[in-house]
Amino acid sequence: MADDTSNSSTPTIAFDDFLAVDIRVGTVVEATPFPEARKPAIKLIVDFGPEIGRRKTSAQITEHYTPEALISTQVAAVVNFPPKQIGKWMSQVLVLGCCDAAGAISLVRPDHPVPDGSRLH
């Protein structure tokens, strides 16, 4: 019997593969409804600090969040994916979240403030 330490059906990756994904924390500085999106979403502008700057994205997070409540909150995002056109909006980062029991997205966020641009370890 093979020693399988993985609890997932996804393949094992090398640590260097993980390091290639640049996940940073930033602060939401603008959040507005995105009524043109196919699924309910919110447009976000996130400040990742002086090294990366401000980046745009949209997120299907309307079940748990309002635009007003997101201002000044920190979120985790992948900052090194290529930009993706979403309707008339160019998404520059991928904000990270997990599905709750009902399938609604709950954002991945630090539970204590960290400097904008901090990398996930």
C-alpha positions as CSV (number, residue, x, y, z in Angstrom):
1,M,0.0,0.0,0.0
2,A,1.4,3.4,-1.0
3,D,1.9,6.1,1.6
4,D,-0.6,8.8,0.7
5,T,-0.3,11.8,3.0
6,S,-2.6,13.9,0.9
7,N,-6.3,14.3,1.9
8,S,-7.2,15.8,-1.5
9,S,-8.0,14.5,-4.9
10,T,-5.7,17.1,-6.5
11,P,-2.2,16.3,-7.5
12,T,0.7,17.0,-5.2
13,I,2.8,20.0,-6.3
14,A,6.4,21.0,-5.6
15,F,7.0,23.8,-3.1
16,D,8.5,25.9,-5.9
17,D,5.1,25.7,-7.7
18,F,3.5,27.2,-4.6
19,L,6.1,29.9,-4.5
20,A,5.3,30.8,-8.1
21,V,1.8,31.9,-7.0
22,D,2.2,35.5,-5.6
23,I,-0.5,35.9,-3.0
24,R,-0.6,39.3,-1.3
25,V,-2.7,41.2,1.1
26,G,-4.2,44.5,0.2
27,T,-6.8,47.0,1.4
28,V,-10.0,47.6,-0.5
29,V,-10.1,51.3,-1.3
30,E,-13.1,51.3,-3.7
31,A,-16.0,48.9,-4.0
32,T,-19.0,49.4,-6.3
33,P,-21.8,47.2,-7.6
34,F,-21.2,45.4,-10.9
35,P,-24.7,45.1,-12.4
36,E,-23.3,44.3,-15.9
37,A,-21.8,41.0,-14.7
38,R,-23.5,37.8,-15.6
39,K,-23.6,36.8,-11.9
40,P,-24.0,39.3,-9.1
41,A,-20.6,40.8,-8.3
42,I,-18.8,43.7,-6.8
43,K,-16.0,45.7,-8.5
44,L,-13.0,46.3,-6.2
45,I,-9.9,48.4,-6.3
46,V,-7.4,47.0,-3.9
47,D,-4.2,48.8,-2.7
48,F,-1.3,46.4,-2.4
49,G,1.2,49.0,-1.2
50,P,4.0,50.8,-3.0
51,E,5.6,47.8,-4.7
52,I,2.5,46.6,-6.5
53,G,0.1,49.5,-6.3
54,R,-3.6,49.6,-6.8
55,R,-5.2,46.8,-8.8
56,K,-8.8,46.2,-10.1
57,T,-10.9,43.1,-9.8
58,S,-14.4,41.9,-9.5
59,A,-15.7,39.3,-7.1
60,Q,-18.9,37.3,-6.8
61,I,-19.2,38.0,-3.1
62,T,-22.6,39.7,-2.9
63,E,-24.2,37.1,-0.5
64,H,-22.0,38.1,2.4
65,Y,-20.7,41.6,1.5
66,T,-21.9,45.0,0.4
67,P,-19.6,47.5,-1.3
68,E,-19.8,49.8,1.6
69,A,-18.8,47.2,4.1
70,L,-15.7,46.2,2.1
71,I,-14.1,49.6,2.1
72,S,-10.9,49.6,4.3
73,T,-11.0,45.8,4.8
74,Q,-8.0,43.7,3.9
75,V,-8.2,40.8,1.4
76,A,-5.9,38.2,0.0
77,A,-5.4,38.0,-3.7
78,V,-3.2,36.4,-6.4
79,V,-1.4,39.3,-8.0
80,N,0.6,37.6,-10.7
81,F,-2.1,36.1,-13.0
82,P,-2.5,37.8,-16.4
83,P,-5.3,40.4,-16.6
84,K,-8.7,39.0,-17.6
85,Q,-11.5,40.9,-19.3
86,I,-14.8,40.6,-17.5
87,G,-17.4,42.4,-19.6
88,K,-16.1,46.0,-19.8
89,W,-14.0,45.6,-16.7
90,M,-10.4,44.4,-16.8
91,S,-9.6,42.2,-13.7
92,Q,-6.0,42.5,-12.7
93,V,-5.9,40.2,-9.6
94,L,-7.9,37.3,-8.2
95,V,-9.3,37.9,-4.8
96,L,-9.4,34.6,-2.8
97,G,-12.3,33.1,-1.0
98,C,-13.9,29.8,0.1
99,C,-17.5,28.6,-0.4
100,D,-19.6,28.3,2.7
101,A,-22.2,25.5,3.1
102,A,-24.6,27.2,0.8
103,G,-22.0,27.9,-1.9
104,A,-21.6,31.6,-1.2
105,I,-18.0,33.0,-1.1
106,S,-16.4,34.0,2.1
107,L,-13.2,36.1,1.6
108,V,-9.8,35.0,2.8
109,R,-8.5,37.7,5.0
110,P,-5.9,38.2,7.8
111,D,-7.5,38.2,11.2
112,H,-5.1,41.0,12.3
113,P,-3.9,44.0,10.2
114,V,-0.8,43.5,8.1
115,P,1.1,45.9,5.8
116,D,-0.4,46.1,2.4
117,G,1.6,44.0,0.0
118,S,2.4,41.4,2.6
119,R,3.0,38.0,1.0
120,L,1.3,34.9,2.1
121,H,3.7,32.3,3.5
